[in-house]
Coordinates of C-alpha atoms and ligand atoms in Angstrom, one line a residue:
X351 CA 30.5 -144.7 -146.4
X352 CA 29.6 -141.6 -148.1
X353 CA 26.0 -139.9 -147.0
X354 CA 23.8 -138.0 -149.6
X355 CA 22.1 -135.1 -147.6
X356 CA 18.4 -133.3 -148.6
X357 CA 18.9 -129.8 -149.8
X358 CA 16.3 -127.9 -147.8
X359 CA 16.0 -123.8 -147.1
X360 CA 19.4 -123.7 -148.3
X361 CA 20.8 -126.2 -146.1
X362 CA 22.3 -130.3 -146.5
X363 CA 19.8 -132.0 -143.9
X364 CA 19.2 -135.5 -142.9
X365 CA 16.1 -136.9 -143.3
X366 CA 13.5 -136.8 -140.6
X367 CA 13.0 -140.3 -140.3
X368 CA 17.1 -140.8 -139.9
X369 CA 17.0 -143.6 -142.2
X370 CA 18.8 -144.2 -145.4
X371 CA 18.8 -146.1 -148.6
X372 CA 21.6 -148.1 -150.0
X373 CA 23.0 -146.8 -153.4
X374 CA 24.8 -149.2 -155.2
X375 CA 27.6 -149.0 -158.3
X376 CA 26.2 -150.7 -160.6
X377 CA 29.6 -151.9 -161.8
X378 CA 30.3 -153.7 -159.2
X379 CA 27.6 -154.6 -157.9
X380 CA 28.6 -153.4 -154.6
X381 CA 27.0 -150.3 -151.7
X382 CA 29.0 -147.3 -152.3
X383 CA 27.1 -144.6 -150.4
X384 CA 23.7 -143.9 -148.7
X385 CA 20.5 -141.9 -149.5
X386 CA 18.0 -140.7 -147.4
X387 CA 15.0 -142.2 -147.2
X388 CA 13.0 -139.7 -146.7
X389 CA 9.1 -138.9 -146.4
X390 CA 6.6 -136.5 -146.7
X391 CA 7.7 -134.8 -143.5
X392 CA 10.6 -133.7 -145.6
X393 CA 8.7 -132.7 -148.6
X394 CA 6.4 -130.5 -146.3
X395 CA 9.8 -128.7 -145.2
X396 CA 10.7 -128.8 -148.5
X397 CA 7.6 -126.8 -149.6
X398 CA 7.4 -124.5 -146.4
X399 CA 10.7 -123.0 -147.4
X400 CA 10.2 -122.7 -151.2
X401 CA 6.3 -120.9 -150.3
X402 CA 9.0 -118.7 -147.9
X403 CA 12.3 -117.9 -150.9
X404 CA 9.0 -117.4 -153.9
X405 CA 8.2 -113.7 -153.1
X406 CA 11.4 -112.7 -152.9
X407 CA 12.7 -115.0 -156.1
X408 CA 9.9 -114.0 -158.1
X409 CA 10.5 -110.7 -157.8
X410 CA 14.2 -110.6 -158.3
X411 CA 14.8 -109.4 -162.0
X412 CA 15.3 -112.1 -164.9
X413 CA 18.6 -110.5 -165.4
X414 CA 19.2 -110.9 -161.5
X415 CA 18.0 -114.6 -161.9
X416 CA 20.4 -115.2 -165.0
X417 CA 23.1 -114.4 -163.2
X418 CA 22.6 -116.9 -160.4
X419 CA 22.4 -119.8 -162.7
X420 CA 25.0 -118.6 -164.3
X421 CA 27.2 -118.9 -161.7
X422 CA 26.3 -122.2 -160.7
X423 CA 26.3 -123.1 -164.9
X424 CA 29.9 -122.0 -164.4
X425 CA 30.5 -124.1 -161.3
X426 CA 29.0 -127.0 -162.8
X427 CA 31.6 -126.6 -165.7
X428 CA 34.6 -126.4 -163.4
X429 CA 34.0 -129.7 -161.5
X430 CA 32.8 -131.6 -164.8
X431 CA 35.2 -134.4 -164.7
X432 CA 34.5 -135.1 -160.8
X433 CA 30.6 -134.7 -161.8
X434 CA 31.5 -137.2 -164.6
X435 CA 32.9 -140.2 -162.5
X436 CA 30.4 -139.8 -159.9
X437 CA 27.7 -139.9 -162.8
X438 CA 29.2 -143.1 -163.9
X439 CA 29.9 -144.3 -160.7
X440 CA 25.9 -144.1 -159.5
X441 CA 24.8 -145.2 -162.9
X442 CA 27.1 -147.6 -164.7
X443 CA 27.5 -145.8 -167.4
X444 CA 31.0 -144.7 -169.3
X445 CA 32.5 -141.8 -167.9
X446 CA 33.8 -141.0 -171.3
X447 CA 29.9 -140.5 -172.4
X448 CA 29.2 -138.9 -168.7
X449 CA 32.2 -135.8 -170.0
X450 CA 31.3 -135.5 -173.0
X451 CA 27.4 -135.6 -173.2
X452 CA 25.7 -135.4 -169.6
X453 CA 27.5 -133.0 -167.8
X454 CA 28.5 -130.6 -170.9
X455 CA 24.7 -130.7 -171.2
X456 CA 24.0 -129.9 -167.7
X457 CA 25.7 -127.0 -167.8
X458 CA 24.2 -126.0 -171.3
X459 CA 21.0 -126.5 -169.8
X460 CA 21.7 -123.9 -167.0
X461 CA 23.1 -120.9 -169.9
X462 CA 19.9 -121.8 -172.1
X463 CA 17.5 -120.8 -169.7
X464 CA 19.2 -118.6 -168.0
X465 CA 19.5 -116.1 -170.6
X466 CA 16.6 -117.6 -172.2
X467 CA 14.6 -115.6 -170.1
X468 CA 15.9 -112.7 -170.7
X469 CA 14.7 -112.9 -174.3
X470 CA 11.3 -114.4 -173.2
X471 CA 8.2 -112.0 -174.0
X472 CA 4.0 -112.4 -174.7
X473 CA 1.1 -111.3 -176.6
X474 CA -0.1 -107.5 -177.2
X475 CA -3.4 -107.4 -178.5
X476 CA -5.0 -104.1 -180.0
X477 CA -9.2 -104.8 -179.6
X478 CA -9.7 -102.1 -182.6
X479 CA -10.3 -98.6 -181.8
X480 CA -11.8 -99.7 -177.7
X481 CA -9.2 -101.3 -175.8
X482 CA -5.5 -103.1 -175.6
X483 CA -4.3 -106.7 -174.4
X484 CA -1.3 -107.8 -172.7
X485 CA -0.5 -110.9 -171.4
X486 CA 1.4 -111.1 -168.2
X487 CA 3.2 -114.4 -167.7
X488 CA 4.1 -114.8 -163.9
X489 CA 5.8 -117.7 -162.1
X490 CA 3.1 -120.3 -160.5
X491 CA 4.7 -120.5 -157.2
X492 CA 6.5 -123.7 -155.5
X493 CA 6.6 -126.4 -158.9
X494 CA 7.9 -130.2 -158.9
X495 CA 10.0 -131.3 -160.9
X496 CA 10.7 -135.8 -160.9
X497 CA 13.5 -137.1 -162.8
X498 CA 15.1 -140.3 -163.8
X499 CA 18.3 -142.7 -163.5
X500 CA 19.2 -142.8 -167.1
X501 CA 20.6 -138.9 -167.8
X502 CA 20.6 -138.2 -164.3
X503 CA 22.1 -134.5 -163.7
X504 CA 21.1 -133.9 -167.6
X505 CA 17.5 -134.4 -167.1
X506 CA 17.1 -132.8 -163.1
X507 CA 18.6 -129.2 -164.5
X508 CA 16.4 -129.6 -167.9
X509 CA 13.1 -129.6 -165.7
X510 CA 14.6 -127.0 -162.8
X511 CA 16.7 -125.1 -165.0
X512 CA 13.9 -123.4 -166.9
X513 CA 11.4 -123.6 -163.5
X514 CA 13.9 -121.6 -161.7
X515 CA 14.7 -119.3 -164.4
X516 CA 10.9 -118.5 -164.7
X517 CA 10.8 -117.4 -160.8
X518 CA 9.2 -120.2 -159.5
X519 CA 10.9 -122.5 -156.1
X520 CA 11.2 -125.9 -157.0
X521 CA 11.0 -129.1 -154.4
X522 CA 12.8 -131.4 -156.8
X523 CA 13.3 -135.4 -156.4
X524 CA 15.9 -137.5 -158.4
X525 CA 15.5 -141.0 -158.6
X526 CA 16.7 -142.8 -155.4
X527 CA 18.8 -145.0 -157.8
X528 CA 20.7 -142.2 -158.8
X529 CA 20.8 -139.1 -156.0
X530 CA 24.5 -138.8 -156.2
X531 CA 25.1 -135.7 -158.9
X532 CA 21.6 -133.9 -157.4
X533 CA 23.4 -134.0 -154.4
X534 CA 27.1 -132.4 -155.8
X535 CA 24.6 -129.8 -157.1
X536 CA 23.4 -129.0 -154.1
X537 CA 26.3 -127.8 -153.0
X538 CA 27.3 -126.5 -155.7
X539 CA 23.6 -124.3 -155.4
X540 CA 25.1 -123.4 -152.1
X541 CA 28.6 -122.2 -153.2
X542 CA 27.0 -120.1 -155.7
X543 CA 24.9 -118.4 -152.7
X544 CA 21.7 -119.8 -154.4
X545 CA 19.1 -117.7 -151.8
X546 CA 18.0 -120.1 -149.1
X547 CA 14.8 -122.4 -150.4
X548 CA 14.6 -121.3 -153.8
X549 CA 16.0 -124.8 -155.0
X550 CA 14.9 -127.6 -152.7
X551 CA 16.2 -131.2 -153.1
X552 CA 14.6 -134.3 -151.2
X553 CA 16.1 -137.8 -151.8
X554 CA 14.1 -141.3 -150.9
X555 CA 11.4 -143.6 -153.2
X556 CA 9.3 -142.5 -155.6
X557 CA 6.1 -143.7 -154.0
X558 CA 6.9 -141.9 -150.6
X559 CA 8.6 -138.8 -151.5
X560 CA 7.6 -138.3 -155.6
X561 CA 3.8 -139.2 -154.6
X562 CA 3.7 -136.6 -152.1
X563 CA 4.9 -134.1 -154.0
X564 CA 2.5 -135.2 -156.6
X565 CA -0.3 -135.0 -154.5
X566 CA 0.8 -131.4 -152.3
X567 CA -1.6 -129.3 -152.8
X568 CA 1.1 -125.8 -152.4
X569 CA 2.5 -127.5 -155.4
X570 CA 0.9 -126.3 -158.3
X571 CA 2.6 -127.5 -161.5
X572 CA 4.6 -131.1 -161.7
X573 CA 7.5 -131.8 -164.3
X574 CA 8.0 -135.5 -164.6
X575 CA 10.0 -137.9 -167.0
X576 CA 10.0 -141.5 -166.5
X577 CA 7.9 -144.5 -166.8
X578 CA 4.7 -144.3 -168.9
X579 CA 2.8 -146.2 -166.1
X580 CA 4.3 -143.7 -163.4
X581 CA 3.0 -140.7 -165.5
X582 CA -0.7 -142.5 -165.8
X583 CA -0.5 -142.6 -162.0
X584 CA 1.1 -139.0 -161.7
X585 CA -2.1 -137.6 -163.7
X586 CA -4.2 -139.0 -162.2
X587 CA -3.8 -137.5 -159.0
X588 CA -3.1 -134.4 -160.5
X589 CA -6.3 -134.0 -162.1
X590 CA -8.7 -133.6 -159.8
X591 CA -6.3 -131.0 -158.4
X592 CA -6.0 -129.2 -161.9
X593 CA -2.6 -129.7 -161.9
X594 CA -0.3 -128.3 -164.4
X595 CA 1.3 -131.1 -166.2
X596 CA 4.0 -132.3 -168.0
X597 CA 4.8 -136.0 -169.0
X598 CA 7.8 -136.7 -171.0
X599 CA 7.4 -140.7 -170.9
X600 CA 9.2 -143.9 -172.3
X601 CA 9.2 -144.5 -176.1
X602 CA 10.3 -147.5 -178.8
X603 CA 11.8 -145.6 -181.6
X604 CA 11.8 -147.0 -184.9
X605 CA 14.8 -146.2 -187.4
X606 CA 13.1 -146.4 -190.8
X607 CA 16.4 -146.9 -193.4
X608 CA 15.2 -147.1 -196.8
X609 CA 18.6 -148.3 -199.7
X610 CA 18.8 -145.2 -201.0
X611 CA 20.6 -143.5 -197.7
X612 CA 24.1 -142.5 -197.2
X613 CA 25.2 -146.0 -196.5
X614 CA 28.4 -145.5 -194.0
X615 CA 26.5 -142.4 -192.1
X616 CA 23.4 -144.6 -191.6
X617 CA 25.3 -147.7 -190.4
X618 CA 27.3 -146.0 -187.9
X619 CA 25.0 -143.6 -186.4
X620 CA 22.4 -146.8 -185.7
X621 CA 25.0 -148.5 -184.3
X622 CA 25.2 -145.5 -181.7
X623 CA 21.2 -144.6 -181.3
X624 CA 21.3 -148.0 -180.7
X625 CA 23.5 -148.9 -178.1
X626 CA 24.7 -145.4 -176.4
X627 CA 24.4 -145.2 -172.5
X628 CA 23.6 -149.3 -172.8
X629 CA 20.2 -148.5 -174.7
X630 CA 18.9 -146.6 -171.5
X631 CA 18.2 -143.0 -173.9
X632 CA 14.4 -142.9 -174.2
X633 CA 14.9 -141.8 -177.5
X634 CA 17.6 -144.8 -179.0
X635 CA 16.4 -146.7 -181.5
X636 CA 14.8 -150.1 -180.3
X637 CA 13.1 -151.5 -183.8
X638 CA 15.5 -151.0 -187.0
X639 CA 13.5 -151.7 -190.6
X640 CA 15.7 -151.6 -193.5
X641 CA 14.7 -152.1 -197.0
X642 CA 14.9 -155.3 -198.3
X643 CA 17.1 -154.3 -201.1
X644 CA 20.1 -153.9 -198.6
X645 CA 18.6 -155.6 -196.0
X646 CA 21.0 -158.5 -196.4
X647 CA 24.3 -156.3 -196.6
X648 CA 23.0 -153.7 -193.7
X649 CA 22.7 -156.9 -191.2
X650 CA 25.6 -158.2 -191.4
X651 CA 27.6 -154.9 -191.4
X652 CA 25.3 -154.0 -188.4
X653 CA 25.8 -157.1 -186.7
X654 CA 29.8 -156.8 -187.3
X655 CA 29.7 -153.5 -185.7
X656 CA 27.9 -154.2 -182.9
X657 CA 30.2 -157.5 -182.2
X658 CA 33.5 -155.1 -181.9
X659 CA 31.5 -152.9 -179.6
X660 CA 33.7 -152.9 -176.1
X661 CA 31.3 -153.5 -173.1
X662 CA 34.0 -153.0 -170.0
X663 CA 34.7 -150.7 -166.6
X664 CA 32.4 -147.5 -167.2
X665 CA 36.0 -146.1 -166.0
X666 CA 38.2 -147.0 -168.4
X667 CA 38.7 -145.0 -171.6
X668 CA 38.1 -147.4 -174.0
X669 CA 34.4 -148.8 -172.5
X670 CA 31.8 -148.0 -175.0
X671 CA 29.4 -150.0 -173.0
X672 CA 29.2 -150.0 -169.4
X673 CA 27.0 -151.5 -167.0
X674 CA 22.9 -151.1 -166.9
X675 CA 21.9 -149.2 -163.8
X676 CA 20.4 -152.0 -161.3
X677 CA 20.6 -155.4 -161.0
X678 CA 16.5 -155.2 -161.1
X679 CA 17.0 -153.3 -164.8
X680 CA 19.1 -156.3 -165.9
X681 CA 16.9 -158.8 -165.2
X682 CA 14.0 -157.5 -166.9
X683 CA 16.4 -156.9 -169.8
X684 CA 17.3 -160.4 -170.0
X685 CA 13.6 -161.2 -169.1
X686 CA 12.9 -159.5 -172.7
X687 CA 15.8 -161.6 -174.4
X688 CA 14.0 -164.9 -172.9
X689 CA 10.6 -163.0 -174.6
X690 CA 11.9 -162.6 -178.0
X691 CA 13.6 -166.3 -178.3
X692 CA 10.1 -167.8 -177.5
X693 CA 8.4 -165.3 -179.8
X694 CA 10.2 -167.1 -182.7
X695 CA 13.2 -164.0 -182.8
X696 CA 16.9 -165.4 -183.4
X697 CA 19.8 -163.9 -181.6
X698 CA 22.3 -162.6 -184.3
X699 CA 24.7 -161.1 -181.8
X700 CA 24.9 -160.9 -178.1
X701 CA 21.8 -162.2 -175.7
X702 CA 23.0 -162.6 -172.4
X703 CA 25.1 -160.9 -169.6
X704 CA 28.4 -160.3 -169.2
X705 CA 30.9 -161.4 -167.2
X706 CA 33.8 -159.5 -166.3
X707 CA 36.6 -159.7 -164.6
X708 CA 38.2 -158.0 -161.8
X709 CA 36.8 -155.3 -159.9
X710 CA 33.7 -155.8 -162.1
X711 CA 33.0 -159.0 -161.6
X712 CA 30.0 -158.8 -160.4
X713 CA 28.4 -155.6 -162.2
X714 CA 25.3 -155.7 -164.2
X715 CA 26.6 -156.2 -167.9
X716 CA 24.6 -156.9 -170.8
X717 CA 26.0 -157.9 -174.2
X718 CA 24.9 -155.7 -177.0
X719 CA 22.0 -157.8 -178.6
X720 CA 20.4 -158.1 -181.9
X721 CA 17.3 -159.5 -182.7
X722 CA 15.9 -160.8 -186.3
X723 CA 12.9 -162.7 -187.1
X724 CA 10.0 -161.5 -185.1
X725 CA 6.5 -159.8 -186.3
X726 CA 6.5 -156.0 -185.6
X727 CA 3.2 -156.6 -183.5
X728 CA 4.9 -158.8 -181.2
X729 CA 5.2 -157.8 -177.4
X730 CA 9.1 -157.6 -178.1
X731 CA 8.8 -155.0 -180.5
X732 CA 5.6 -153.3 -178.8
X733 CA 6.6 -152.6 -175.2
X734 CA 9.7 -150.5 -174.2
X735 CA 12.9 -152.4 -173.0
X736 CA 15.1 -149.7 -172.2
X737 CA 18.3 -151.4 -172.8
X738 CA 21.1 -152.5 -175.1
X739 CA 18.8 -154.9 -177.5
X740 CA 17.4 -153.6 -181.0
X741 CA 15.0 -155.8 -183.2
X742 CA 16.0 -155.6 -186.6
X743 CA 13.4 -156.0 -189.9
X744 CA 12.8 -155.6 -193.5
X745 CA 10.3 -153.8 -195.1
X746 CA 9.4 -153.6 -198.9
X747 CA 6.8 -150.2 -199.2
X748 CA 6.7 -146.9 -197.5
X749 CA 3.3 -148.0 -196.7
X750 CA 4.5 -151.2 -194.9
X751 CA 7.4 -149.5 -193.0
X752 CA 5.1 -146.4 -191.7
X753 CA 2.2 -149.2 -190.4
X754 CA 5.1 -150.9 -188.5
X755 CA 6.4 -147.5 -187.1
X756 CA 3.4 -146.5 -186.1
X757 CA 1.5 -149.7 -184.7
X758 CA 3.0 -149.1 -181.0
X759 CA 1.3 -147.4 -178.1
X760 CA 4.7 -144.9 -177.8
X761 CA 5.3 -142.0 -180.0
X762 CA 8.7 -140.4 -178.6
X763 CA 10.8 -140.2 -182.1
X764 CA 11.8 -141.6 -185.0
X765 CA 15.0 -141.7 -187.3
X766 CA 14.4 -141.3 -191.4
X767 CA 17.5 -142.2 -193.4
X768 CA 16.7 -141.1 -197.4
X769 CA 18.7 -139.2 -199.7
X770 CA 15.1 -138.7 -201.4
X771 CA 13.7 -135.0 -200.4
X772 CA 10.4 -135.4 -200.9
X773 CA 10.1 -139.3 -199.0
X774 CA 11.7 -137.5 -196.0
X775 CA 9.1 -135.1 -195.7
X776 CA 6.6 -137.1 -196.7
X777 CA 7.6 -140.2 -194.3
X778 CA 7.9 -137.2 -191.6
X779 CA 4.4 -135.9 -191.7
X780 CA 2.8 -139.5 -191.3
X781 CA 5.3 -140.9 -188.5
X782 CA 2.9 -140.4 -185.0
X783 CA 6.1 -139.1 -183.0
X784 CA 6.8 -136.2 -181.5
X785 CA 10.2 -135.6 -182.9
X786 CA 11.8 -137.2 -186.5
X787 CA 15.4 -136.8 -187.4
X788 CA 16.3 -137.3 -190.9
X789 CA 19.1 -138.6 -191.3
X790 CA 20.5 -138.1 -187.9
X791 CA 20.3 -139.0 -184.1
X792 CA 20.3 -136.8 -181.0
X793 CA 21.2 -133.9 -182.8
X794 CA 19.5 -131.4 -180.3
X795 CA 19.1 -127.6 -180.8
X796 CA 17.7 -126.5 -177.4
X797 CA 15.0 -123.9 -178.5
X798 CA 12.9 -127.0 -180.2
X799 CA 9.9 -128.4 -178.8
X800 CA 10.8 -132.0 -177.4
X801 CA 8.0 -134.1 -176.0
X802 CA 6.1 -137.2 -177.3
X803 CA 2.5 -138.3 -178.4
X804 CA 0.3 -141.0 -177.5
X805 CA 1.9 -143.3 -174.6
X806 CA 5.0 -141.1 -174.5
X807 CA 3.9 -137.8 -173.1
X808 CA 2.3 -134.9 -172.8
X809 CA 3.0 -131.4 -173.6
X810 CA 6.6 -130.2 -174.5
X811 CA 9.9 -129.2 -173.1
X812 CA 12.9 -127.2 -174.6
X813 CA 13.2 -123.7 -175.6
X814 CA 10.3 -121.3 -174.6
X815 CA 7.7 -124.2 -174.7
X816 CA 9.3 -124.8 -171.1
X817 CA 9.1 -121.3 -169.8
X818 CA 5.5 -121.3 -171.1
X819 CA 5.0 -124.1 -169.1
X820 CA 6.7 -122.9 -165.8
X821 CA 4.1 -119.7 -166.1
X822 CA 0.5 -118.6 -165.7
X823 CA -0.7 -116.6 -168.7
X824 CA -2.6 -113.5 -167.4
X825 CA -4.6 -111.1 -169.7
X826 CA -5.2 -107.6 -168.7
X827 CA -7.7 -105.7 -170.9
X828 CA -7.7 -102.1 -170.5
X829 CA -10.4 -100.2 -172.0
X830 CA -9.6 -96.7 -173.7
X831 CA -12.3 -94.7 -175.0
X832 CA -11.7 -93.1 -178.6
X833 CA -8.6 -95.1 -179.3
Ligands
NDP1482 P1 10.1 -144.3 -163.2 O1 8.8 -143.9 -163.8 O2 10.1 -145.5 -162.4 O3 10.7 -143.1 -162.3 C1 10.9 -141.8 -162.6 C2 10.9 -141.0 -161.4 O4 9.7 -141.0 -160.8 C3 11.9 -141.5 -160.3 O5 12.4 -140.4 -159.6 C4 11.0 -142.3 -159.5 O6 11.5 -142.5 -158.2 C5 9.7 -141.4 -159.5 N1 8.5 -142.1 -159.1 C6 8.2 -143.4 -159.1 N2 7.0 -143.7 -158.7 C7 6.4 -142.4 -158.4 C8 5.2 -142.0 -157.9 N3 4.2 -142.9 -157.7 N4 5.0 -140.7 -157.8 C9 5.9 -139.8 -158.1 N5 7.1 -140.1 -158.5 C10 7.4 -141.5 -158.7 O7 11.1 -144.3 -164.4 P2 12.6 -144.7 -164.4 O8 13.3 -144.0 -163.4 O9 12.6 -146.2 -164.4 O10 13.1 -144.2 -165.8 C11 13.0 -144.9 -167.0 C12 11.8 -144.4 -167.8 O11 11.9 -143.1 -168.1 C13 11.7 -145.1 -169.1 O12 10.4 -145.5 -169.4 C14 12.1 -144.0 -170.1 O13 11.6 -144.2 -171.4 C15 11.6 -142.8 -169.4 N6 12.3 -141.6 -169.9 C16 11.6 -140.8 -170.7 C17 12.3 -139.7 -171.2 C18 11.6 -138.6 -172.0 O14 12.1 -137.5 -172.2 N7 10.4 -139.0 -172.6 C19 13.7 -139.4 -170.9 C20 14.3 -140.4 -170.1 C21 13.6 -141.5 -169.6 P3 12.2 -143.9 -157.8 O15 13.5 -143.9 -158.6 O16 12.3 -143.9 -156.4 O17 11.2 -145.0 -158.3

């Protein structure tokens, strides 16, 4: 069975502790390789070697930097359709989606920052006629940067793409239920000639190894996205230690259609913000209100749709839905579908698992699900399920719609469909999200601030927001007499 190693000082190591976790394929249900389980002995390693590579990192030049991720941008690119099944493999999802959306985007993440830095620049003041400002943005040192299962090698180079590119050494931690493409990167890092510790990866649970890097005091900024009740525990232990911070957390998007919108554009991009990577985006749609005047016609082309939607091998071309990651994910899935029945909702399409056949018999399926009938203040529609299911309502004012958006604890984003200008912008302004598209989904330019508001977050990733982030802001005031 295959081993993951730690990527330490430049090097694949065991863990200290010599023991391992099981990683499973969530299609089948079965153990396909092993990840160390490792502790804070490892992390301390982890941190001793990235203290060691940061003078030396941080004083290489941006253009010296860029070239280093290039290379491995360019490495990532040539094994993309090995990095894709092993991404689908270790999550469940299609490798289809995998080649054309996570690894693409890993590598994009990897040119953005790397020559994004190159472009990066700060403030000149001129104190009138006595002195001049600069600000110096400088590296903070060793970072930490936590990531999830759902986007897995998408969402680990977003957070150490930009921390490396700023000159800082990163002690990184995938999830444990998803080390495998971390791991290809590793040695990727290490085919590239990445200098020994810059980039440090340690495998094992979240409350061993992701708490201890949370709480390591050498570590003086933390990048997380996951859970909202794992980013109230990250902060607080980061704030007595006065921490950097950045939380990009979980969400429950609403999709506000009014009757007026592009009919055919609307129905098939909700199908997708929906349902892609089985629901498991924090940014699909999870609460759909249509207008009542097409209410009627929009569910049942909805509901068509989604019935014709092919849930199958995550390996086989045609799959548009694989599996969910764990069998611990599904059953709180299907916990939720159990929730919404008593809560009075009615099941207009799919509800339960799925069974396949073959070598996926036993893999964690879900059916794509659609829910109708419940109050938006409902736990269903308040608290994030993270899977394949949407609640579906209708909604008669602007007024109406935007209470119902807005009465969650999440604000991640939101989806507008209007042909009508001035109800786009308006509806825009008064949804509590961090990011609206109107009339689109996932349509992504990389120099935009992406974070979330209330429950979902704090502060923001993408473009220079991130490099602000991954630096100290310095002000040097010089004095000059008869300027
Ligand atoms: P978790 O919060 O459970 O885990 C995220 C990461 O944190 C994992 O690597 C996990 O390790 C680690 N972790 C867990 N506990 C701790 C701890 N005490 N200290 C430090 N690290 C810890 O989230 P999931 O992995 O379940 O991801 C799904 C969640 O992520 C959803 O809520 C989703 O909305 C959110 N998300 C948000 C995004 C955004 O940009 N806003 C994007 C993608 C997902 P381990 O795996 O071992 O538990």
């Amino acid at each position: 069975m295959e081993k993951i190693f730690n990527y330490i000082g430049g090097k694949l190591v065991e863990p200290i502790s010599g023991q391992y976790l099981d990683n499973y394929d969530p299609a089948t249900g079965k153990i396909y390789s092993l990840t160390p389980d490792s502790d804070e002995r490892d992390v301390e390693k982890a941190v001793e070697a990235a203290s060691k590579a940061f003078p030396y990192w941080s004083k290489l030049s941006p253009e010296k930097r860029c070239e280093k991720l290039l290379k491995i941008a360019d490495l990532v690119n040539q094994n993309l359709e090995i990095l894709a099944e092993a991404e689908s493999i270790d999550t469940g999802k299609p490798k289809s989606l995998a080649s054309q959306v996570d690894i693409p985007r890993a590598v994009l993440n990897f040119r953005f920052y790397a020559t994004a830095i190159i472009h990066f620049s700060s403030e000149f003041y001129e104190t009138t006629g006595q002195a001049i400002n600069y600000t110096l943005r400088q590296p903070i040192g060793v970072v930490g940067c936590i990531s999830p299962w759902n986007l897995p090698l998408y969402l680990f180079t977003w957070k150490i793409a930009p921390a490396l590119a700023a000159g800082n050494c990163v002690v990184a931690k995938p999830s444990e239920i998803t080390p495998m493409t971390a791991f290809m990167l590793s040695k990727l890092c290490i085919e590239a000639e990445m200098p020994e510790g810059v980039l440090n990866v340690v495998h094992g649970l979240g409350q061993k190894v992701g708490a201890h890097i949370v709480k390591h005091p050498q570590i003086r900024a933390i990048s997380f996205t996951g859970g909202t009740q794992t980013g109230k525990w990250i902060a607080a232990q980061a704030a007595p230690l006065f921490k950097k911070l950045s939380l990009e957390l979980g969400g429950k998007n609403p999709s506000i259609i009014f009757s007026d919108c592009e009919y055919e554009k609307t129905l098939e991009t909700n199908v997708r913000s929906s349902f892609m990577n089985q629901g498991e985006i924090c940014l699909c749609s999870s609460r759909i209100f249509i207008e009542k005047p097409i209410y009627e016609r929009f569910r049942n082309d909805f509901v068509q749709r989604v019935k014709s939607l092919r849930v199958g091998d995550p390996l086989e071309k045609e799959t548009e839905l694989g599996a969910v990651v764990s069998e611990t994910h599904m059953n709180k899935i299907l916990s939720y579908i159990s929730l919404a029945r008593e809560e009075g909702g009615e099941i207009l399409t799919g509800g339960k698992r799925s069974i396949l056949s073959g070598r996926c018999q036993n893999g964690y399926f879900i059916e794509p699900t659609v829910i109708e009938g419940l109050s938006f203040d409902c736990r269903t529609n308040q608290e994030e399920i993270f899977g394949p299911v949407v609640t579906i309502q209708p909604f008669e004012t602007e007024e109406e719609v935007l209470n119902y958006a807005n009465s969650v604890s999440y604000g991640l984003s939101a989806t507008v469909w209007t042909e009508n200008l001035s109800r786009a912008h308006r509806v825009a302004s008064r949804l509590e999200s961090g990011i609206v598209w109107v009339n689109s989904w996932l349509l992504r330019d990389l120099r935009t601030p992406f974070g979330g508001v209330k429950n979902s977050g704090l502060g923001r990733e993408g473009g220079f927001e991130a490099l602000r982030f991954f630096t100290e802001e310095k002000n040097v005031c010089i004095k000059i007499d008869n300027l």
